[in-house]
Amino acid sequence: MTSEQTHVHGYTAEKSSHLKRLRRIEGQIRGLQRMVEEDKYCIDILTQVSAATKALQSFSLELLEEHLSHCVVDAAKKGGPEADEKVREASDAIARLVRS
């Protein structure tokens, strides 16, 4: 077993809930494909794109919160370079989310 397999991630406790949400989002994306295939009205497609985007943003924010409260806090308690790395990773992730 590798260290990656034994490490518990911040999202582990909510894994089944997250997977359920992601499957729902996947369904939304498939629905968008069908809408295009069926030549639906542009505004109707854009409305669904907005809904899927909001669902992904919501998921991202929840995952980020779990990362901060678990991975970053644990690393901060240990201190040293790992703590600095986790804070930098979180800052980079936040910057990516803000730009998206």
Short mmCIF file of N, CA and C in Angstrom, two decimals:
data_model
loop_
_atom_site.label_atom_id
_atom_site.label_comp_id
_atom_site.label_asym_id
_atom_site.label_seq_id
_atom_site.Cartn_x
_atom_site.Cartn_y
_atom_site.Cartn_z
N MET A 1 0.85 -1.18 0.00
CA MET A 1 0.00 0.00 0.00
C MET A 1 0.89 1.24 0.00
N THR A 2 0.62 2.18 -0.89
CA THR A 2 1.43 3.40 -0.96
C THR A 2 0.94 4.40 0.07
N SER A 3 1.74 5.43 0.32
CA SER A 3 1.33 6.45 1.28
C SER A 3 0.08 7.18 0.79
N GLU A 4 -0.11 7.30 -0.53
CA GLU A 4 -1.29 7.96 -1.08
C GLU A 4 -2.55 7.15 -0.75
N GLN A 5 -2.43 5.82 -0.73
CA GLN A 5 -3.58 4.98 -0.44
C GLN A 5 -3.93 5.01 1.04
N THR A 6 -2.98 5.27 1.92
CA THR A 6 -3.26 5.29 3.35
C THR A 6 -3.63 6.67 3.85
N HIS A 7 -3.39 7.70 3.08
CA HIS A 7 -3.70 9.07 3.47
C HIS A 7 -5.19 9.34 3.35
N VAL A 8 -5.76 9.96 4.38
CA VAL A 8 -7.17 10.32 4.35
C VAL A 8 -7.27 11.78 3.90
N HIS A 9 -8.01 12.01 2.83
CA HIS A 9 -8.19 13.36 2.32
C HIS A 9 -9.33 14.06 3.05
N GLY A 10 -9.36 15.38 2.96
CA GLY A 10 -10.40 16.15 3.62
C GLY A 10 -11.80 15.81 3.15
N TYR A 11 -11.94 15.35 1.93
CA TYR A 11 -13.25 15.05 1.37
C TYR A 11 -13.70 13.61 1.64
N THR A 12 -12.85 12.79 2.22
CA THR A 12 -13.14 11.37 2.36
C THR A 12 -14.46 11.10 3.08
N ALA A 13 -14.75 11.85 4.13
CA ALA A 13 -15.98 11.62 4.89
C ALA A 13 -17.23 11.89 4.05
N GLU A 14 -17.11 12.74 3.06
CA GLU A 14 -18.24 13.11 2.21
C GLU A 14 -18.14 12.52 0.81
N LYS A 15 -17.28 11.53 0.63
CA LYS A 15 -16.98 11.00 -0.70
C LYS A 15 -18.23 10.55 -1.44
N SER A 16 -19.11 9.80 -0.81
CA SER A 16 -20.30 9.30 -1.52
C SER A 16 -21.22 10.47 -1.90
N SER A 17 -21.33 11.44 -1.04
CA SER A 17 -22.14 12.63 -1.34
C SER A 17 -21.55 13.41 -2.51
N HIS A 18 -20.22 13.55 -2.50
CA HIS A 18 -19.55 14.25 -3.60
C HIS A 18 -19.74 13.51 -4.93
N LEU A 19 -19.60 12.19 -4.90
CA LEU A 19 -19.77 11.42 -6.12
C LEU A 19 -21.20 11.54 -6.65
N LYS A 20 -22.16 11.55 -5.76
CA LYS A 20 -23.56 11.72 -6.16
C LYS A 20 -23.75 13.08 -6.84
N ARG A 21 -23.17 14.12 -6.25
CA ARG A 21 -23.25 15.46 -6.84
C ARG A 21 -22.60 15.51 -8.21
N LEU A 22 -21.43 14.90 -8.32
CA LEU A 22 -20.71 14.90 -9.60
C LEU A 22 -21.47 14.13 -10.67
N ARG A 23 -22.13 13.06 -10.29
CA ARG A 23 -22.95 12.33 -11.26
C ARG A 23 -24.13 13.19 -11.73
N ARG A 24 -24.68 13.97 -10.81
CA ARG A 24 -25.77 14.87 -11.18
C ARG A 24 -25.26 15.93 -12.17
N ILE A 25 -24.09 16.47 -11.91
CA ILE A 25 -23.48 17.46 -12.81
C ILE A 25 -23.18 16.82 -14.16
N GLU A 26 -22.68 15.59 -14.13
CA GLU A 26 -22.42 14.86 -15.37
C GLU A 26 -23.71 14.73 -16.19
N GLY A 27 -24.80 14.47 -15.51
CA GLY A 27 -26.10 14.39 -16.19
C GLY A 27 -26.49 15.72 -16.81
N GLN A 28 -26.19 16.82 -16.11
CA GLN A 28 -26.47 18.14 -16.67
C GLN A 28 -25.67 18.36 -17.96
N ILE A 29 -24.43 17.94 -17.95
CA ILE A 29 -23.58 18.11 -19.14
C ILE A 29 -24.10 17.26 -20.29
N ARG A 30 -24.50 16.04 -20.00
CA ARG A 30 -25.09 15.19 -21.05
C ARG A 30 -26.37 15.83 -21.59
N GLY A 31 -27.13 16.46 -20.70
CA GLY A 31 -28.34 17.16 -21.12
C GLY A 31 -28.01 18.31 -22.07
N LEU A 32 -26.91 18.99 -21.80
CA LEU A 32 -26.47 20.05 -22.71
C LEU A 32 -26.12 19.50 -24.08
N GLN A 33 -25.45 18.37 -24.10
CA GLN A 33 -25.12 17.74 -25.38
C GLN A 33 -26.39 17.41 -26.16
N ARG A 34 -27.38 16.86 -25.46
CA ARG A 34 -28.64 16.53 -26.11
C ARG A 34 -29.33 17.78 -26.65
N MET A 35 -29.28 18.85 -25.87
CA MET A 35 -29.91 20.09 -26.31
C MET A 35 -29.29 20.59 -27.62
N VAL A 36 -27.98 20.51 -27.72
CA VAL A 36 -27.30 20.94 -28.94
C VAL A 36 -27.65 19.99 -30.09
N GLU A 37 -27.62 18.68 -29.80
CA GLU A 37 -27.98 17.71 -30.84
C GLU A 37 -29.39 17.94 -31.37
N GLU A 38 -30.28 18.36 -30.48
CA GLU A 38 -31.68 18.56 -30.85
C GLU A 38 -31.97 19.99 -31.31
N ASP A 39 -30.92 20.78 -31.50
CA ASP A 39 -31.06 22.16 -31.99
C ASP A 39 -32.00 23.01 -31.13
N LYS A 40 -31.82 22.92 -29.81
CA LYS A 40 -32.64 23.73 -28.90
C LYS A 40 -32.23 25.20 -29.00
N TYR A 41 -33.08 26.05 -28.49
CA TYR A 41 -32.88 27.50 -28.53
C TYR A 41 -31.64 27.88 -27.71
N CYS A 42 -30.83 28.78 -28.27
CA CYS A 42 -29.55 29.19 -27.65
C CYS A 42 -29.71 29.62 -26.20
N ILE A 43 -30.70 30.44 -25.92
CA ILE A 43 -30.87 30.96 -24.57
C ILE A 43 -31.20 29.83 -23.60
N ASP A 44 -31.96 28.85 -24.03
CA ASP A 44 -32.27 27.71 -23.18
C ASP A 44 -30.99 26.92 -22.85
N ILE A 45 -30.13 26.78 -23.84
CA ILE A 45 -28.85 26.08 -23.62
C ILE A 45 -27.98 26.89 -22.66
N LEU A 46 -27.91 28.19 -22.88
CA LEU A 46 -27.11 29.04 -22.00
C LEU A 46 -27.61 29.02 -20.56
N THR A 47 -28.90 28.92 -20.39
CA THR A 47 -29.48 28.82 -19.04
C THR A 47 -28.99 27.54 -18.36
N GLN A 48 -28.95 26.45 -19.11
CA GLN A 48 -28.47 25.19 -18.55
C GLN A 48 -26.96 25.21 -18.30
N VAL A 49 -26.23 25.90 -19.18
CA VAL A 49 -24.78 26.06 -18.95
C VAL A 49 -24.56 26.80 -17.63
N SER A 50 -25.33 27.84 -17.40
CA SER A 50 -25.21 28.60 -16.15
C SER A 50 -25.50 27.72 -14.94
N ALA A 51 -26.51 26.87 -15.03
CA ALA A 51 -26.84 25.98 -13.91
C ALA A 51 -25.71 24.99 -13.65
N ALA A 52 -25.14 24.43 -14.71
CA ALA A 52 -24.04 23.47 -14.54
C ALA A 52 -22.80 24.16 -13.98
N THR A 53 -22.55 25.37 -14.44
CA THR A 53 -21.40 26.14 -13.94
C THR A 53 -21.56 26.42 -12.45
N LYS A 54 -22.75 26.84 -12.04
CA LYS A 54 -22.99 27.11 -10.62
C LYS A 54 -22.84 25.84 -9.79
N ALA A 55 -23.29 24.72 -10.31
CA ALA A 55 -23.16 23.45 -9.59
C ALA A 55 -21.69 23.09 -9.39
N LEU A 56 -20.88 23.28 -10.43
CA LEU A 56 -19.43 23.01 -10.31
C LEU A 56 -18.77 23.98 -9.35
N GLN A 57 -19.16 25.25 -9.40
CA GLN A 57 -18.59 26.23 -8.48
C GLN A 57 -18.93 25.89 -7.03
N SER A 58 -20.16 25.50 -6.81
CA SER A 58 -20.58 25.11 -5.46
C SER A 58 -19.79 23.91 -4.96
N PHE A 59 -19.63 22.92 -5.83
CA PHE A 59 -18.84 21.74 -5.48
C PHE A 59 -17.39 22.14 -5.16
N SER A 60 -16.83 23.00 -5.99
CA SER A 60 -15.44 23.45 -5.80
C SER A 60 -15.26 24.14 -4.46
N LEU A 61 -16.20 25.01 -4.11
CA LEU A 61 -16.09 25.72 -2.84
C LEU A 61 -16.19 24.78 -1.64
N GLU A 62 -17.05 23.79 -1.75
CA GLU A 62 -17.17 22.82 -0.65
C GLU A 62 -15.89 22.00 -0.52
N LEU A 63 -15.35 21.58 -1.65
CA LEU A 63 -14.10 20.81 -1.62
C LEU A 63 -12.95 21.65 -1.08
N LEU A 64 -12.91 22.91 -1.46
CA LEU A 64 -11.87 23.81 -0.96
C LEU A 64 -11.99 23.99 0.55
N GLU A 65 -13.21 24.15 1.04
CA GLU A 65 -13.42 24.30 2.49
C GLU A 65 -12.93 23.05 3.23
N GLU A 66 -13.23 21.89 2.68
CA GLU A 66 -12.77 20.65 3.30
C GLU A 66 -11.25 20.55 3.27
N HIS A 67 -10.64 20.97 2.17
CA HIS A 67 -9.18 20.96 2.06
C HIS A 67 -8.56 21.88 3.11
N LEU A 68 -9.11 23.08 3.23
CA LEU A 68 -8.57 24.04 4.20
C LEU A 68 -8.72 23.52 5.63
N SER A 69 -9.89 23.00 5.96
CA SER A 69 -10.13 22.58 7.34
C SER A 69 -9.45 21.27 7.71
N HIS A 70 -9.03 20.51 6.72
CA HIS A 70 -8.38 19.23 7.00
C HIS A 70 -6.90 19.27 6.65
N CYS A 71 -6.60 19.32 5.36
CA CYS A 71 -5.21 19.22 4.89
C CYS A 71 -4.34 20.40 5.33
N VAL A 72 -4.87 21.60 5.14
CA VAL A 72 -4.08 22.79 5.47
C VAL A 72 -3.91 22.93 6.98
N VAL A 73 -4.98 22.69 7.73
CA VAL A 73 -4.89 22.79 9.19
C VAL A 73 -3.92 21.75 9.74
N ASP A 74 -3.99 20.51 9.24
CA ASP A 74 -3.06 19.47 9.70
C ASP A 74 -1.61 19.84 9.40
N ALA A 75 -1.37 20.35 8.20
CA ALA A 75 -0.01 20.75 7.83
C ALA A 75 0.45 21.93 8.68
N ALA A 76 -0.44 22.86 8.96
CA ALA A 76 -0.08 24.03 9.77
C ALA A 76 0.30 23.61 11.19
N LYS A 77 -0.38 22.61 11.71
CA LYS A 77 -0.04 22.10 13.05
C LYS A 77 1.36 21.51 13.08
N LYS A 78 1.75 20.85 11.98
CA LYS A 78 3.09 20.25 11.90
C LYS A 78 4.15 21.31 11.65
N GLY A 79 3.76 22.37 10.93
CA GLY A 79 4.70 23.44 10.62
C GLY A 79 5.70 23.06 9.55
N GLY A 80 6.67 23.91 9.34
CA GLY A 80 7.74 23.64 8.40
C GLY A 80 7.34 23.80 6.95
N PRO A 81 8.16 23.24 6.05
CA PRO A 81 7.93 23.41 4.62
C PRO A 81 6.60 22.83 4.12
N GLU A 82 6.13 21.76 4.75
CA GLU A 82 4.85 21.18 4.33
C GLU A 82 3.71 22.17 4.55
N ALA A 83 3.76 22.87 5.67
CA ALA A 83 2.73 23.88 5.95
C ALA A 83 2.77 24.98 4.91
N ASP A 84 3.96 25.46 4.60
CA ASP A 84 4.11 26.51 3.59
C ASP A 84 3.58 26.04 2.24
N GLU A 85 3.87 24.79 1.88
CA GLU A 85 3.43 24.22 0.61
C GLU A 85 1.91 24.13 0.55
N LYS A 86 1.27 23.66 1.62
CA LYS A 86 -0.19 23.52 1.64
C LYS A 86 -0.88 24.88 1.55
N VAL A 87 -0.33 25.88 2.22
CA VAL A 87 -0.91 27.23 2.14
C VAL A 87 -0.76 27.77 0.73
N ARG A 88 0.41 27.55 0.10
CA ARG A 88 0.62 28.02 -1.27
C ARG A 88 -0.34 27.31 -2.22
N GLU A 89 -0.50 26.00 -2.07
CA GLU A 89 -1.43 25.25 -2.91
C GLU A 89 -2.86 25.80 -2.77
N ALA A 90 -3.27 26.04 -1.54
CA ALA A 90 -4.62 26.55 -1.30
C ALA A 90 -4.77 27.94 -1.91
N SER A 91 -3.77 28.78 -1.75
CA SER A 91 -3.82 30.12 -2.34
C SER A 91 -3.93 30.05 -3.86
N ASP A 92 -3.16 29.17 -4.46
CA ASP A 92 -3.21 28.98 -5.91
C ASP A 92 -4.59 28.49 -6.36
N ALA A 93 -5.15 27.55 -5.60
CA ALA A 93 -6.47 27.02 -5.93
C ALA A 93 -7.54 28.11 -5.83
N ILE A 94 -7.44 28.93 -4.80
CA ILE A 94 -8.39 30.03 -4.63
C ILE A 94 -8.27 31.01 -5.81
N ALA A 95 -7.04 31.31 -6.19
CA ALA A 95 -6.82 32.23 -7.32
C ALA A 95 -7.43 31.66 -8.60
N ARG A 96 -7.28 30.36 -8.83
CA ARG A 96 -7.87 29.74 -10.02
C ARG A 96 -9.39 29.83 -9.98
N LEU A 97 -9.98 29.60 -8.81
CA LEU A 97 -11.44 29.66 -8.69
C LEU A 97 -11.95 31.08 -8.91
N VAL A 98 -11.22 32.06 -8.41
CA VAL A 98 -11.63 33.45 -8.57
C VAL A 98 -11.58 33.86 -10.03
N ARG A 99 -10.58 33.38 -10.75
CA ARG A 99 -10.42 33.73 -12.17
C ARG A 99 -11.43 33.00 -13.07
N SER A 100 -11.97 31.88 -12.59
CA SER A 100 -12.86 31.10 -13.46
C SER A 100 -14.25 31.65 -13.50
#
